[in-house]
């Protein structure tokens, strides 16, 4: 389990992510890369739950735990990468209650909050999936910079 503590500030509003941890890595190579390969990356929030945290004092802090799944699939089917984990998010108790209520009602979250959470998950999981793809000799899940030769240029 990898645990990272960060504080992320969004423009205009403060988005405080205090914890990030992976729960599971599923990485599989099922074939050899030949020809054209389509790679699709997806991230989704599977669950949101309220949690009380003790941050050094006697008082407990309300937080939200976002359970996520990141997947990278290759077509034709030469392999896959699936990462699951949790992001811990701090916010005002009233806002937390509203987020949990909306999630339980129709699986929706304020777009500004969801944008920050998903961007954090994407940035971390994309880097991790890049490392894992190299370990299993799968194509990179994201385009990497390449040196090109320019003929006739000095």
mmCIF file of C-alpha atoms in Angstrom:
data_model
loop_
_atom_site.group_PDB
_atom_site.id
_atom_site.type_symbol
_atom_site.label_atom_id
_atom_site.label_comp_id
_atom_site.label_asym_id
_atom_site.label_seq_id
_atom_site.Cartn_x
_atom_site.Cartn_y
_atom_site.Cartn_z
ATOM 1 C CA UNK A 1 0.000 0.000 0.000
ATOM 2 C CA UNK A 2 1.317 3.400 -0.990
ATOM 3 C CA UNK A 3 0.106 6.371 1.031
ATOM 4 C CA UNK A 4 0.716 9.947 -0.061
ATOM 5 C CA UNK A 5 -0.300 13.095 1.779
ATOM 6 C CA UNK A 6 -0.865 16.164 -0.324
ATOM 7 C CA UNK A 7 -2.716 19.419 -0.282
ATOM 8 C CA UNK A 8 -4.155 20.517 -3.604
ATOM 9 C CA UNK A 9 -5.476 23.998 -4.198
ATOM 10 C CA UNK A 10 -8.008 24.604 -6.930
ATOM 11 C CA UNK A 11 -8.340 28.055 -8.468
ATOM 12 C CA UNK A 12 -10.935 30.006 -6.535
ATOM 13 C CA UNK A 13 -11.887 27.249 -4.102
ATOM 14 C CA UNK A 14 -9.691 25.206 -1.843
ATOM 15 C CA UNK A 15 -9.787 21.461 -2.485
ATOM 16 C CA UNK A 16 -7.954 19.645 0.293
ATOM 17 C CA UNK A 17 -6.928 16.071 -0.448
ATOM 18 C CA UNK A 18 -5.041 14.687 2.523
ATOM 19 C CA UNK A 19 -4.694 11.042 1.601
ATOM 20 C CA UNK A 20 -4.287 8.783 -1.387
ATOM 21 C CA UNK A 21 -3.748 5.042 -1.261
ATOM 22 C CA UNK A 22 -3.811 2.164 -3.686
ATOM 23 C CA UNK A 23 -5.729 -0.941 -2.622
ATOM 24 C CA UNK A 24 -5.164 -3.200 -5.614
ATOM 25 C CA UNK A 25 -3.091 -3.478 -8.796
ATOM 26 C CA UNK A 26 -4.273 -5.895 -11.497
ATOM 27 C CA UNK A 27 -1.842 -5.906 -14.404
ATOM 28 C CA UNK A 28 -1.910 -8.544 -17.117
ATOM 29 C CA UNK A 29 -0.283 -9.075 -20.484
ATOM 30 C CA UNK A 30 -2.272 -11.530 -22.569
ATOM 31 C CA UNK A 31 -0.603 -11.113 -25.950
ATOM 32 C CA UNK A 32 2.136 -9.476 -27.971
ATOM 33 C CA UNK A 33 1.752 -5.949 -29.310
ATOM 34 C CA UNK A 34 1.595 -5.988 -33.108
ATOM 35 C CA UNK A 35 -0.052 -3.629 -35.570
ATOM 36 C CA UNK A 36 -2.338 -0.814 -34.537
ATOM 37 C CA UNK A 37 -3.277 -0.811 -30.858
ATOM 38 C CA UNK A 38 -6.036 1.287 -29.337
ATOM 39 C CA UNK A 39 -5.577 2.195 -25.695
ATOM 40 C CA UNK A 40 -8.400 3.562 -23.575
ATOM 41 C CA UNK A 41 -8.056 4.916 -20.058
ATOM 42 C CA UNK A 42 -11.005 5.323 -17.728
ATOM 43 C CA UNK A 43 -11.458 6.484 -14.147
ATOM 44 C CA UNK A 44 -14.597 6.214 -12.047
ATOM 45 C CA UNK A 45 -15.668 6.798 -8.483
ATOM 46 C CA UNK A 46 -17.232 3.606 -7.151
ATOM 47 C CA UNK A 47 -18.288 4.815 -3.703
ATOM 48 C CA UNK A 48 -18.187 7.779 -1.347
ATOM 49 C CA UNK A 49 -18.405 7.433 2.405
ATOM 50 C CA UNK A 50 -18.070 9.743 5.347
ATOM 51 C CA UNK A 51 -15.240 9.157 7.804
ATOM 52 C CA UNK A 52 -14.137 10.758 11.063
ATOM 53 C CA UNK A 53 -10.405 11.503 11.260
ATOM 54 C CA UNK A 54 -8.290 12.328 14.258
ATOM 55 C CA UNK A 55 -5.674 14.813 13.078
ATOM 56 C CA UNK A 56 -3.522 15.155 16.178
ATOM 57 C CA UNK A 57 -6.009 16.844 18.497
ATOM 58 C CA UNK A 58 -8.906 15.659 20.592
ATOM 59 C CA UNK A 59 -11.444 16.792 18.022
ATOM 60 C CA UNK A 60 -12.316 14.648 15.055
ATOM 61 C CA UNK A 61 -12.436 16.062 11.540
ATOM 62 C CA UNK A 62 -15.143 15.121 9.043
ATOM 63 C CA UNK A 63 -13.794 13.779 5.771
ATOM 64 C CA UNK A 64 -14.928 11.917 2.687
ATOM 65 C CA UNK A 65 -13.364 8.770 1.298
ATOM 66 C CA UNK A 66 -13.733 8.395 -2.468
ATOM 67 C CA UNK A 67 -13.210 4.799 -3.621
ATOM 68 C CA UNK A 68 -12.010 4.746 -7.225
ATOM 69 C CA UNK A 69 -11.123 2.443 -10.088
ATOM 70 C CA UNK A 70 -8.726 3.381 -12.884
ATOM 71 C CA UNK A 71 -8.503 1.107 -15.909
ATOM 72 C CA UNK A 72 -6.383 0.968 -19.014
ATOM 73 C CA UNK A 73 -7.498 -1.439 -21.725
ATOM 74 C CA UNK A 74 -5.722 -2.406 -24.927
ATOM 75 C CA UNK A 75 -7.460 -3.388 -28.188
ATOM 76 C CA UNK A 76 -6.794 -5.883 -29.599
ATOM 77 C CA UNK A 77 -6.742 -7.521 -26.196
ATOM 78 C CA UNK A 78 -3.036 -7.705 -25.380
ATOM 79 C CA UNK A 79 -3.402 -6.738 -21.739
ATOM 80 C CA UNK A 80 -5.012 -4.562 -19.123
ATOM 81 C CA UNK A 81 -4.213 -2.466 -16.079
ATOM 82 C CA UNK A 82 -6.703 -1.889 -13.264
ATOM 83 C CA UNK A 83 -5.856 0.162 -10.181
ATOM 84 C CA UNK A 84 -8.214 0.646 -7.258
ATOM 85 C CA UNK A 85 -7.813 2.818 -4.228
ATOM 86 C CA UNK A 86 -9.077 5.638 -2.070
ATOM 87 C CA UNK A 87 -8.764 9.406 -1.897
ATOM 88 C CA UNK A 88 -9.424 11.190 1.424
ATOM 89 C CA UNK A 89 -10.917 14.664 1.089
ATOM 90 C CA UNK A 90 -11.477 17.298 3.809
ATOM 91 C CA UNK A 91 -14.353 19.740 3.690
ATOM 92 C CA UNK A 92 -16.825 21.587 5.868
ATOM 93 C CA UNK A 93 -19.163 19.124 7.682
ATOM 94 C CA UNK A 94 -22.288 20.587 6.031
ATOM 95 C CA UNK A 95 -20.768 20.228 2.556
ATOM 96 C CA UNK A 96 -19.765 16.649 3.380
ATOM 97 C CA UNK A 97 -23.319 15.803 4.427
ATOM 98 C CA UNK A 98 -24.658 17.319 1.178
ATOM 99 C CA UNK A 99 -22.155 15.365 -0.949
ATOM 100 C CA UNK A 100 -23.025 12.075 0.788
ATOM 101 C CA UNK A 101 -26.762 12.800 0.463
ATOM 102 C CA UNK A 102 -26.452 13.551 -3.279
ATOM 103 C CA UNK A 103 -24.285 10.457 -3.812
ATOM 104 C CA UNK A 104 -26.759 8.172 -2.046
ATOM 105 C CA UNK A 105 -29.666 9.723 -3.930
ATOM 106 C CA UNK A 106 -28.409 9.603 -7.533
ATOM 107 C CA UNK A 107 -24.627 8.926 -7.527
ATOM 108 C CA UNK A 108 -23.823 12.551 -8.393
ATOM 109 C CA UNK A 109 -21.307 14.968 -6.865
ATOM 110 C CA UNK A 110 -20.768 18.697 -7.284
ATOM 111 C CA UNK A 111 -18.820 19.003 -10.569
ATOM 112 C CA UNK A 112 -16.148 21.274 -9.019
ATOM 113 C CA UNK A 113 -15.381 18.693 -6.325
ATOM 114 C CA UNK A 114 -15.501 15.754 -8.741
ATOM 115 C CA UNK A 115 -13.181 17.536 -11.184
ATOM 116 C CA UNK A 116 -10.495 17.983 -8.506
ATOM 117 C CA UNK A 117 -10.834 14.423 -7.222
ATOM 118 C CA UNK A 118 -10.752 12.839 -10.696
ATOM 119 C CA UNK A 119 -7.795 14.969 -11.829
ATOM 120 C CA UNK A 120 -5.835 13.884 -8.761
ATOM 121 C CA UNK A 121 -6.665 10.224 -9.391
ATOM 122 C CA UNK A 122 -5.819 10.525 -13.096
ATOM 123 C CA UNK A 123 -2.447 12.155 -12.518
ATOM 124 C CA UNK A 124 -1.349 9.549 -9.978
ATOM 125 C CA UNK A 125 -2.760 6.503 -11.747
ATOM 126 C CA UNK A 126 -1.468 7.505 -15.171
ATOM 127 C CA UNK A 127 2.068 7.677 -13.808
ATOM 128 C CA UNK A 128 1.661 4.361 -11.982
ATOM 129 C CA UNK A 129 0.174 2.662 -15.047
ATOM 130 C CA UNK A 130 3.104 3.926 -17.136
ATOM 131 C CA UNK A 131 5.527 2.245 -14.723
ATOM 132 C CA UNK A 132 3.486 -0.972 -14.624
ATOM 133 C CA UNK A 133 3.153 -1.108 -18.419
ATOM 134 C CA UNK A 134 6.943 -0.961 -18.748
ATOM 135 C CA UNK A 135 7.353 -3.819 -16.276
ATOM 136 C CA UNK A 136 5.094 -6.089 -18.367
ATOM 137 C CA UNK A 137 6.278 -4.844 -21.782
ATOM 138 C CA UNK A 138 2.900 -3.338 -22.624
ATOM 139 C CA UNK A 139 2.646 -0.207 -24.770
ATOM 140 C CA UNK A 140 2.632 3.053 -22.823
ATOM 141 C CA UNK A 141 -0.914 4.012 -21.772
ATOM 142 C CA UNK A 142 -0.162 7.630 -22.734
ATOM 143 C CA UNK A 143 1.743 9.110 -25.680
ATOM 144 C CA UNK A 144 5.380 9.695 -24.784
ATOM 145 C CA UNK A 145 7.627 12.322 -26.368
ATOM 146 C CA UNK A 146 9.817 10.987 -29.158
ATOM 147 C CA UNK A 147 12.867 12.301 -30.935
ATOM 148 C CA UNK A 148 12.340 12.676 -34.658
ATOM 149 C CA UNK A 149 14.903 13.115 -37.392
ATOM 150 C CA UNK A 150 14.533 16.204 -39.529
ATOM 151 C CA UNK A 151 16.114 15.610 -42.912
ATOM 152 C CA UNK A 152 17.695 18.630 -44.572
ATOM 153 C CA UNK A 153 17.658 20.821 -41.441
ATOM 154 C CA UNK A 154 20.842 22.001 -39.757
#
